[in-house]
CSV table of N, CA and C in Angstrom, one decimal:
chain,number,residue,atom,x,y,z
A,153,MET,N,6.6,5.1,-0.3
A,153,MET,CA,7.2,5.4,-1.2
A,153,MET,C,6.9,6.1,-2.4
A,154,ARG,N,7.9,7.1,-2.6
A,154,ARG,CA,7.1,8.0,-4.4
A,154,ARG,C,7.3,7.5,-5.1
A,155,HIS,N,6.9,7.5,-6.3
A,155,HIS,CA,7.8,6.9,-7.5
A,155,HIS,C,7.3,7.9,-8.9
A,156,PHE,N,8.5,7.9,-8.8
A,156,PHE,CA,8.8,9.0,-10.5
A,156,PHE,C,9.5,8.1,-11.5
A,157,HIS,N,9.4,8.4,-13.2
A,157,HIS,CA,10.0,8.2,-14.3
A,157,HIS,C,10.4,9.0,-14.4
A,158,THR,N,11.0,8.7,-15.7
A,158,THR,CA,11.7,9.9,-16.9
A,158,THR,C,11.1,8.9,-18.3
A,159,ARG,N,10.8,10.5,-19.3
A,159,ARG,CA,10.4,9.7,-20.9
A,159,ARG,C,11.2,9.5,-21.6
A,160,THR,N,11.7,8.5,-21.6
A,160,THR,CA,13.1,8.4,-22.7
A,160,THR,C,12.2,7.4,-24.1
A,161,THR,N,13.0,7.4,-25.1
A,161,THR,CA,13.4,6.2,-25.6
A,161,THR,C,14.3,5.1,-25.7
A,162,ASP,N,15.2,6.0,-25.1
A,162,ASP,CA,16.3,5.4,-25.1
A,162,ASP,C,17.0,5.0,-24.0
A,163,PHE,N,17.4,4.3,-23.4
A,163,PHE,CA,18.8,4.5,-22.5
A,163,PHE,C,20.1,5.1,-22.5
A,164,ASP,N,20.3,6.6,-21.5
A,164,ASP,CA,21.0,7.2,-22.6
A,164,ASP,C,21.9,8.3,-21.3
A,165,GLU,N,23.0,8.9,-21.6
A,165,GLU,CA,23.6,10.0,-21.3
A,165,GLU,C,22.5,11.1,-19.9
A,166,THR,N,21.5,11.7,-21.6
A,166,THR,CA,20.9,12.8,-21.1
A,166,THR,C,19.8,11.7,-19.9
A,167,SER,N,19.5,10.7,-20.2
A,167,SER,CA,18.0,10.8,-19.5
A,167,SER,C,18.4,10.2,-17.8
A,168,LEU,N,19.9,9.8,-17.7
A,168,LEU,CA,20.2,9.4,-16.6
A,168,LEU,C,20.6,9.8,-15.5
A,169,LEU,N,21.8,11.4,-16.8
A,169,LEU,CA,21.6,12.8,-15.6
A,169,LEU,C,20.7,13.6,-15.1
A,170,ALA,N,19.4,13.6,-16.1
A,170,ALA,CA,18.8,14.0,-15.4
A,170,ALA,C,17.9,13.5,-14.7
A,171,ALA,N,17.4,12.3,-14.0
A,171,ALA,CA,17.0,11.0,-13.2
A,171,ALA,C,18.5,11.8,-11.9
A,172,TYR,N,19.3,12.0,-12.0
A,172,TYR,CA,20.7,11.7,-11.2
A,172,TYR,C,19.9,13.1,-10.7
A,173,ARG,N,19.8,14.4,-11.5
A,173,ARG,CA,19.8,15.4,-10.9
A,173,ARG,C,18.4,16.0,-10.0
A,174,PHE,N,17.3,14.5,-10.8
A,174,PHE,CA,16.4,14.2,-9.4
A,174,PHE,C,16.9,14.0,-8.3
A,175,CYS,N,17.5,12.4,-8.6
A,175,CYS,CA,17.4,12.6,-7.4
A,175,CYS,C,17.9,13.1,-6.0
A,176,GLU,N,19.5,14.1,-7.1
A,176,GLU,CA,19.8,14.8,-5.9
A,176,GLU,C,18.9,16.0,-5.0
A,177,GLY,N,17.7,16.6,-5.8
A,177,GLY,CA,16.8,17.3,-5.6
A,177,GLY,C,16.2,17.1,-4.4
A,178,LEU,N,15.6,15.7,-4.5
A,178,LEU,CA,15.0,15.1,-3.7
A,178,LEU,C,15.9,14.4,-2.5
A,179,MET,N,17.3,14.2,-2.4
A,179,MET,CA,17.6,14.2,-1.3
A,179,MET,C,17.8,15.9,-0.5
A,180,ARG,N,18.0,16.5,-1.1
A,180,ARG,CA,18.5,18.1,-0.7
A,180,ARG,C,17.4,18.6,0.1
A,181,SER,N,15.7,17.7,-0.4
A,181,SER,CA,15.1,18.5,0.3
A,181,SER,C,14.2,18.2,1.2
A,182,ARG,N,15.0,16.8,1.4
A,182,ARG,CA,14.8,16.1,2.8
A,182,ARG,C,15.7,15.6,3.8
A,183,GLY,N,17.2,17.1,3.2
A,183,GLY,CA,18.0,16.9,4.4
A,183,GLY,C,18.8,15.1,4.1
A,184,LEU,N,18.4,14.2,2.9
A,184,LEU,CA,19.3,13.3,3.3
A,184,LEU,C,21.1,13.4,2.4
A,185,ALA,N,21.9,12.5,2.7
A,185,ALA,CA,22.9,11.9,2.3
A,185,ALA,C,22.8,11.0,1.5
A,186,MET,N,22.2,9.6,1.3
A,186,MET,CA,22.5,8.3,0.7
A,186,MET,C,20.7,8.3,-0.4
A,187,MET,N,21.8,7.8,-1.3
A,187,MET,CA,20.9,7.1,-2.6
A,187,MET,C,21.4,6.6,-3.1
A,188,GLY,N,20.8,5.0,-3.8
A,188,GLY,CA,21.1,4.4,-4.4
A,188,GLY,C,21.2,3.8,-5.7
A,189,LEU,N,22.3,2.9,-6.3
A,189,LEU,CA,22.1,3.5,-7.8
A,189,LEU,C,21.6,1.6,-7.9
A,190,ALA,N,20.3,1.2,-8.7
A,190,ALA,CA,19.9,0.2,-8.9
A,190,ALA,C,20.0,0.0,-10.5
A,191,VAL,N,21.4,-1.1,-10.6
A,191,VAL,CA,21.1,-1.5,-11.7
A,191,VAL,C,21.6,-3.2,-12.1
A,192,HIS,N,21.6,-3.6,-13.3
A,192,HIS,CA,21.1,-4.8,-13.1
A,192,HIS,C,22.1,-6.1,-13.5
A,193,SER,N,23.6,-5.3,-13.3
A,193,SER,CA,24.3,-6.0,-12.7
A,193,SER,C,25.9,-5.3,-13.3
A,194,LYS,N,26.9,-5.8,-12.3
A,194,LYS,CA,28.1,-4.9,-12.1
A,194,LYS,C,28.1,-5.0,-13.4
A,195,ALA,N,28.4,-4.8,-14.5
A,195,ALA,CA,28.7,-4.7,-16.0
A,195,ALA,C,27.9,-3.6,-16.7
A,196,SER,N,27.1,-3.1,-15.7
A,196,SER,CA,26.3,-2.1,-16.4
A,196,SER,C,26.5,-0.8,-15.8
A,197,LEU,N,27.8,-0.9,-15.2
A,197,LEU,CA,28.4,0.7,-14.7
A,197,LEU,C,28.9,1.4,-16.1
A,198,ASP,N,29.5,0.5,-17.1
A,198,ASP,CA,29.7,1.3,-18.3
A,198,ASP,C,28.8,2.1,-18.7
A,199,GLY,N,29.2,3.2,-19.7
A,199,GLY,CA,28.6,3.3,-20.8
A,199,GLY,C,28.3,4.6,-19.6
A,200,PRO,N,26.5,5.3,-20.0
A,200,PRO,CA,25.6,6.1,-19.4
A,200,PRO,C,26.4,6.2,-18.2
A,201,VAL,N,26.3,5.1,-16.7
A,201,VAL,CA,26.4,5.1,-15.9
A,201,VAL,C,27.9,5.6,-15.7
A,202,ARG,N,28.9,5.2,-16.0
A,202,ARG,CA,29.9,6.1,-16.2
A,202,ARG,C,30.0,7.6,-16.6
A,203,ALA,N,29.7,7.8,-18.0
A,203,ALA,CA,29.8,9.1,-18.2
A,203,ALA,C,29.0,10.2,-17.5
A,204,VAL,N,28.1,9.1,-16.1
A,204,VAL,CA,26.9,10.6,-15.4
A,204,VAL,C,27.8,10.8,-14.3
A,205,TYR,N,28.5,9.0,-13.8
A,205,TYR,CA,28.9,9.4,-12.0
A,205,TYR,C,30.5,9.8,-12.2
A,206,GLY,N,30.8,9.3,-13.6
A,206,GLY,CA,32.6,9.4,-13.4
A,206,GLY,C,33.2,8.3,-13.2
A,207,ASP,N,34.8,8.6,-13.5
A,207,ASP,CA,35.7,6.8,-13.7
A,207,ASP,C,35.8,6.5,-12.0
A,208,MET,N,35.3,7.5,-11.1
A,208,MET,CA,35.9,7.5,-9.5
A,208,MET,C,34.5,7.1,-8.8
A,209,VAL,N,33.5,7.1,-9.2
A,209,VAL,CA,32.1,6.7,-8.6
A,209,VAL,C,32.5,5.0,-8.7
A,210,THR,N,32.6,5.7,-10.1
A,210,THR,CA,31.9,3.8,-10.7
A,210,THR,C,33.0,2.9,-10.4
A,211,ARG,N,33.7,3.3,-10.3
A,211,ARG,CA,35.0,2.3,-10.0
A,211,ARG,C,34.7,1.8,-8.5
A,212,LEU,N,34.6,3.3,-7.4
A,212,LEU,CA,34.2,2.7,-6.0
A,212,LEU,C,32.7,1.7,-6.0
A,213,LEU,N,32.3,1.9,-6.7
A,213,LEU,CA,30.9,0.9,-7.2
A,213,LEU,C,31.1,-1.3,-7.8
A,214,ASP,N,32.4,-0.4,-8.6
A,214,ASP,CA,32.7,-1.4,-8.6
A,214,ASP,C,33.3,-2.3,-7.6
A,215,ARG,N,34.1,-1.8,-7.3
A,215,ARG,CA,35.1,-2.4,-5.9
A,215,ARG,C,34.1,-2.6,-4.5
A,216,GLU,N,34.1,-1.6,-4.2
A,216,GLU,CA,33.0,-1.3,-2.6
A,216,GLU,C,31.3,-1.4,-2.6
A,217,ASN,N,30.7,-1.8,-3.9
A,217,ASN,CA,29.4,-1.6,-4.2
A,217,ASN,C,29.0,-0.3,-3.7
A,218,ARG,N,29.5,0.6,-2.8
A,218,ARG,CA,29.5,2.2,-2.4
A,218,ARG,C,30.1,3.0,-2.5
A,219,SER,N,30.4,4.2,-2.9
A,219,SER,CA,30.7,5.4,-3.1
A,219,SER,C,30.3,6.6,-1.7
A,220,GLU,N,31.2,7.0,-1.8
A,220,GLU,CA,31.4,8.1,-0.3
A,220,GLU,C,31.9,9.5,-0.8
A,221,LEU,N,31.9,10.1,-1.4
A,221,LEU,CA,32.6,11.5,-2.0
A,221,LEU,C,31.7,12.8,-1.1
A,222,ARG,N,31.9,13.2,-1.2
A,222,ARG,CA,31.9,15.0,-1.2
A,222,ARG,C,30.4,15.0,-0.4
A,223,GLY,N,30.6,14.0,0.3
A,223,GLY,CA,29.1,14.1,1.5
A,223,GLY,C,27.9,13.0,1.2
A,224,THR,N,28.0,12.8,0.3
A,224,THR,CA,27.0,12.0,-1.0
A,224,THR,C,27.6,10.7,-0.9
A,225,VAL,N,26.7,9.8,-0.2
A,225,VAL,CA,26.4,8.4,-0.2
A,225,VAL,C,26.2,7.3,-1.8
A,226,ILE,N,26.2,6.8,-2.1
A,226,ILE,CA,25.7,6.3,-3.6
A,226,ILE,C,26.2,5.0,-3.2
A,227,GLN,N,25.1,4.1,-2.6
A,227,GLN,CA,24.9,2.5,-2.9
A,227,GLN,C,24.7,1.7,-3.5
A,228,LEU,N,25.3,0.9,-4.6
A,228,LEU,CA,24.9,-0.1,-5.3
A,228,LEU,C,24.2,-1.0,-5.4
A,229,LEU,N,23.3,-1.6,-6.1
A,229,LEU,CA,22.2,-2.2,-6.2
A,229,LEU,C,22.1,-3.1,-7.1
A,230,THR,N,22.2,-4.3,-7.2
A,230,THR,CA,21.8,-5.2,-8.2
A,230,THR,C,21.2,-6.3,-7.0
A,231,GLU,N,20.6,-7.6,-8.0
A,231,GLU,CA,20.3,-8.8,-7.7
A,231,GLU,C,20.5,-9.7,-6.7
A,232,LYS,N,21.7,-9.4,-6.8
A,232,LYS,CA,23.0,-9.7,-5.9
A,232,LYS,C,23.6,-9.0,-4.7
A,233,ILE,N,23.8,-8.1,-4.9
A,233,ILE,CA,24.0,-6.8,-4.1
A,233,ILE,C,22.9,-6.1,-3.1
A,234,GLN,N,22.4,-6.5,-1.8
A,234,GLN,CA,21.7,-5.8,-1.6
A,234,GLN,C,21.5,-5.6,0.4
A,235,VAL,N,21.3,-4.9,0.1
A,235,VAL,CA,21.8,-3.6,1.5
A,235,VAL,C,20.3,-3.9,2.4
A,236,ARG,N,20.2,-3.7,3.9
A,236,ARG,CA,18.6,-4.1,4.7
A,236,ARG,C,18.5,-2.6,4.6
A,237,ARG,N,19.2,-2.0,5.0
A,237,ARG,CA,18.0,-0.5,4.9
A,237,ARG,C,19.5,0.7,4.0
A,238,LEU,N,17.7,1.8,3.3
A,238,LEU,CA,18.7,2.5,2.6
A,238,LEU,C,17.5,4.0,2.7
A,239,ASN,N,18.8,4.7,3.1
A,239,ASN,CA,16.7,6.1,3.9
A,239,ASN,C,17.8,7.4,2.9
A,240,GLY,N,17.0,7.0,1.8
A,240,GLY,CA,16.7,7.8,0.7
A,240,GLY,C,16.5,7.1,-0.8
A,241,PRO,N,16.8,8.3,-1.7
A,241,PRO,CA,15.4,7.9,-3.4
A,241,PRO,C,17.0,6.7,-3.7
A,242,VAL,N,16.4,6.1,-4.8
A,242,VAL,CA,16.8,4.8,-5.5
A,242,VAL,C,16.6,5.1,-7.3
A,243,LEU,N,18.0,5.8,-8.1
A,243,LEU,CA,17.8,5.3,-9.5
A,243,LEU,C,18.3,4.3,-9.8
A,244,ALA,N,16.4,3.8,-10.6
A,244,ALA,CA,17.0,2.0,-11.2
A,244,ALA,C,17.0,2.5,-12.3
A,245,ALA,N,18.2,2.7,-12.9
A,245,ALA,CA,18.7,2.7,-14.3
A,245,ALA,C,18.3,1.6,-15.3
A,246,CYS,N,17.9,1.2,-16.2
A,246,CYS,CA,17.5,0.4,-17.2
A,246,CYS,C,17.7,-0.4,-16.4
A,247,ILE,N,16.8,-1.4,-16.1
A,247,ILE,CA,15.7,-2.6,-15.0
A,247,ILE,C,14.7,-3.0,-15.5
A,248,ALA,N,14.5,-4.4,-15.6
A,248,ALA,CA,13.2,-4.8,-16.3
A,248,ALA,C,12.8,-4.3,-14.7
A,249,PRO,N,11.0,-3.7,-15.2
A,249,PRO,CA,10.0,-3.8,-14.0
A,249,PRO,C,10.2,-5.0,-13.1
A,250,ALA,N,10.2,-5.5,-13.7
A,250,ALA,CA,9.7,-7.1,-13.2
A,250,ALA,C,10.4,-7.6,-11.6
A,251,SER,N,12.0,-6.7,-12.1
A,251,SER,CA,13.2,-6.8,-11.3
A,251,SER,C,13.0,-6.0,-10.3
A,252,LEU,N,12.8,-5.3,-10.8
A,252,LEU,CA,12.4,-3.6,-10.3
A,252,LEU,C,12.4,-3.9,-8.3
A,253,LEU,N,11.4,-5.0,-8.0
A,253,LEU,CA,10.9,-4.5,-6.6
A,253,LEU,C,12.1,-5.5,-5.8
A,254,ARG,N,12.4,-6.7,-6.2
A,254,ARG,CA,12.8,-7.7,-6.1
A,254,ARG,C,15.1,-6.9,-5.5
A,255,ILE,N,15.3,-6.1,-6.6
A,255,ILE,CA,16.6,-4.9,-6.2
A,255,ILE,C,16.0,-4.3,-5.3
A,256,ILE,N,15.0,-3.7,-4.5
A,256,ILE,CA,14.5,-2.2,-4.3
A,256,ILE,C,14.0,-3.1,-3.2
A,257,GLY,N,14.6,-4.1,-2.2
A,257,GLY,CA,13.6,-4.4,-1.6
A,257,GLY,C,14.1,-3.0,-0.3
A,258,ALA,N,15.1,-2.8,-0.6
A,258,ALA,CA,15.8,-2.2,1.1
A,258,ALA,C,14.3,-1.4,2.0
A,259,GLN,N,14.6,-1.4,3.7
A,259,GLN,CA,13.9,0.2,4.6
A,259,GLN,C,14.4,1.1,4.1
A,260,GLY,N,13.3,1.9,4.3
A,260,GLY,CA,14.0,3.4,3.9
A,260,GLY,C,14.1,3.9,2.9
A,261,VAL,N,13.7,3.3,2.0
A,261,VAL,CA,14.0,3.8,0.6
A,261,VAL,C,12.7,5.1,0.3
A,262,THR,N,12.8,6.2,0.4
A,262,THR,CA,12.2,7.2,0.0
A,262,THR,C,11.2,7.4,-1.3
A,263,ASP,N,12.0,6.9,-2.2
A,263,ASP,CA,11.7,7.6,-4.0
A,263,ASP,C,12.5,6.5,-4.4
A,264,ILE,N,11.5,6.0,-5.8
A,264,ILE,CA,11.8,4.9,-6.7
A,264,ILE,C,11.8,6.3,-8.4
A,265,VAL,N,13.1,6.4,-8.5
A,265,VAL,CA,13.4,7.1,-10.1
A,265,VAL,C,13.7,6.1,-11.0
A,266,PHE,N,13.0,5.8,-11.8
A,266,PHE,CA,13.1,4.7,-13.0
A,266,PHE,C,12.8,5.3,-14.1
A,267,VAL,N,14.4,4.9,-14.7
A,267,VAL,CA,15.0,5.3,-16.0
A,267,VAL,C,14.9,4.5,-16.9
A,268,PRO,N,14.0,4.2,-17.5
A,268,PRO,CA,14.2,2.8,-18.5
A,268,PRO,C,15.0,2.7,-19.6
A,269,CYS,N,14.6,1.4,-20.3
A,269,CYS,CA,15.6,0.7,-20.9
A,269,CYS,C,15.1,1.2,-22.9
A,270,ALA,N,13.7,1.0,-22.5
A,270,ALA,CA,13.1,1.1,-23.6
A,270,ALA,C,11.6,1.4,-23.8
A,271,PRO,N,11.1,1.5,-24.3
A,271,PRO,CA,9.3,2.5,-24.5
A,271,PRO,C,8.0,1.4,-23.0
A,272,SER,N,8.7,0.0,-23.9
A,272,SER,CA,8.3,-0.9,-23.5
A,272,SER,C,8.4,-1.4,-22.0
A,273,ASP,N,9.7,-1.1,-21.7
A,273,ASP,CA,9.7,-1.2,-20.1
A,273,ASP,C,9.1,0.0,-19.0
A,274,LEU,N,8.9,1.3,-20.0
A,274,LEU,CA,8.3,2.0,-19.3
A,274,LEU,C,6.5,2.0,-19.4
A,275,ASP,N,6.3,1.5,-20.0
A,275,ASP,CA,5.0,1.1,-19.9
A,275,ASP,C,4.3,-0.6,-19.2
A,276,ASP,N,5.9,-1.0,-18.6
A,276,ASP,CA,5.9,-2.0,-18.1
A,276,ASP,C,5.5,-1.5,-16.0
A,277,TYR,N,6.5,-0.5,-16.3
A,277,TYR,CA,6.2,0.2,-15.1
A,277,TYR,C,5.1,0.9,-14.2
A,278,LEU,N,4.2,1.7,-15.8
A,278,LEU,CA,3.4,2.0,-15.5
A,278,LEU,C,2.1,1.3,-15.0
A,279,LYS,N,2.3,0.0,-15.7
A,279,LYS,CA,0.9,-1.0,-14.7
A,279,LYS,C,1.4,-1.2,-13.3
A,280,VAL,N,2.7,-1.7,-13.6
A,280,VAL,CA,3.1,-1.6,-11.8
A,280,VAL,C,2.7,-0.2,-10.8
A,281,CYS,N,3.9,0.9,-11.6
A,281,CYS,CA,3.3,1.8,-10.7
A,281,CYS,C,1.9,2.7,-11.2
A,282,PRO,N,1.3,2.4,-11.4
A,282,PRO,CA,0.4,3.3,-12.0
A,282,PRO,C,0.0,5.6,-11.7
A,283,ASP,N,0.7,5.6,-10.4
A,283,ASP,CA,1.0,6.3,-9.6
A,283,ASP,C,2.0,7.6,-9.4
A,284,SER,N,3.4,6.8,-10.6
A,284,SER,CA,4.2,7.6,-10.5
A,284,SER,C,4.0,8.5,-11.7
A,285,LEU,N,4.9,9.7,-11.8
A,285,LEU,CA,4.9,11.0,-12.2
A,285,LEU,C,5.9,10.9,-12.7
A,286,GLU,N,6.6,12.1,-13.2
A,286,GLU,CA,7.1,12.4,-14.4
A,286,GLU,C,8.1,13.4,-13.5
A,287,CYS,N,9.7,12.8,-13.7
A,287,CYS,CA,10.1,14.0,-13.8
A,287,CYS,C,11.7,14.3,-14.7
A,288,TYR,N,11.0,14.0,-15.8
A,288,TYR,CA,11.7,14.4,-17.0
A,288,TYR,C,11.3,14.9,-17.7
A,289,PRO,N,11.7,16.3,-18.4
A,289,PRO,CA,13.4,17.7,-18.3
A,289,PRO,C,12.7,17.9,-16.6
A,290,MET,N,14.2,18.0,-16.2
A,290,MET,CA,14.5,18.0,-14.6
A,290,MET,C,14.1,20.0,-14.1
A,291,SER,N,13.1,19.8,-13.5
A,291,SER,CA,12.3,20.9,-13.1
A,291,SER,C,12.8,21.1,-10.7
A,292,SER,N,12.1,22.2,-11.2
A,292,SER,CA,12.5,22.9,-9.3
A,292,SER,C,11.4,22.0,-8.9
A,293,PHE,N,10.4,20.8,-9.9
A,293,PHE,CA,9.8,20.2,-8.8
A,293,PHE,C,10.3,19.8,-7.2
A,294,ALA,N,11.3,19.1,-7.8
A,294,ALA,CA,11.8,17.9,-7.1
A,294,ALA,C,11.9,18.9,-5.4
A,295,LEU,N,12.5,19.9,-5.6
A,295,LEU,CA,12.6,20.7,-4.1
A,295,LEU,C,11.5,20.8,-3.3
A,296,ASP,N,10.6,20.3,-4.0
A,296,ASP,CA,9.0,21.2,-3.7
A,296,ASP,C,8.6,19.8,-2.7
A,297,VAL,N,9.3,18.4,-3.2
A,297,VAL,CA,9.0,17.1,-2.9
A,297,VAL,C,8.5,17.0,-1.7
A,298,PRO,N,7.0,16.5,-1.4
A,298,PRO,CA,6.7,16.2,0.6
A,298,PRO,C,7.5,14.8,0.9
A,299,LYS,N,8.1,15.7,2.4
A,299,LYS,CA,8.0,13.9,3.1
A,299,LYS,C,7.2,12.6,2.6
A,300,PRO,N,7.5,11.2,2.4
A,300,PRO,CA,6.2,10.4,2.8
A,300,PRO,C,5.9,10.1,3.6
């Protein structure tokens, strides 16, 4: 499993959108159609998450914990919502690094793309995952990432 992160001082639409596009690039480069969205709870679906994913996707995630639109499956992951298998990257949005591995316990996860809430969260994440690579701003690097 590969680890990536955005280098931001705040959790906002710009950092989340960059991480989402990076995940899309990872999925395309590996021929995958599924990704996870890890958040603290369903209450976290408002704000930047709703702005990036849109009303329809966030409604589906809120009701069914999963969205299937235009050939892409997005699976919601929280401390209470878990899946056994998820074949693709997981975008971890504003999650405390200590909770991250509990939330992302599914088999088949290819990558974790971490978007911190605060600079201290990024420092904590890098202590746990020192091999994490920065993915912000978005570049074509995502298209050249080898399979894990």
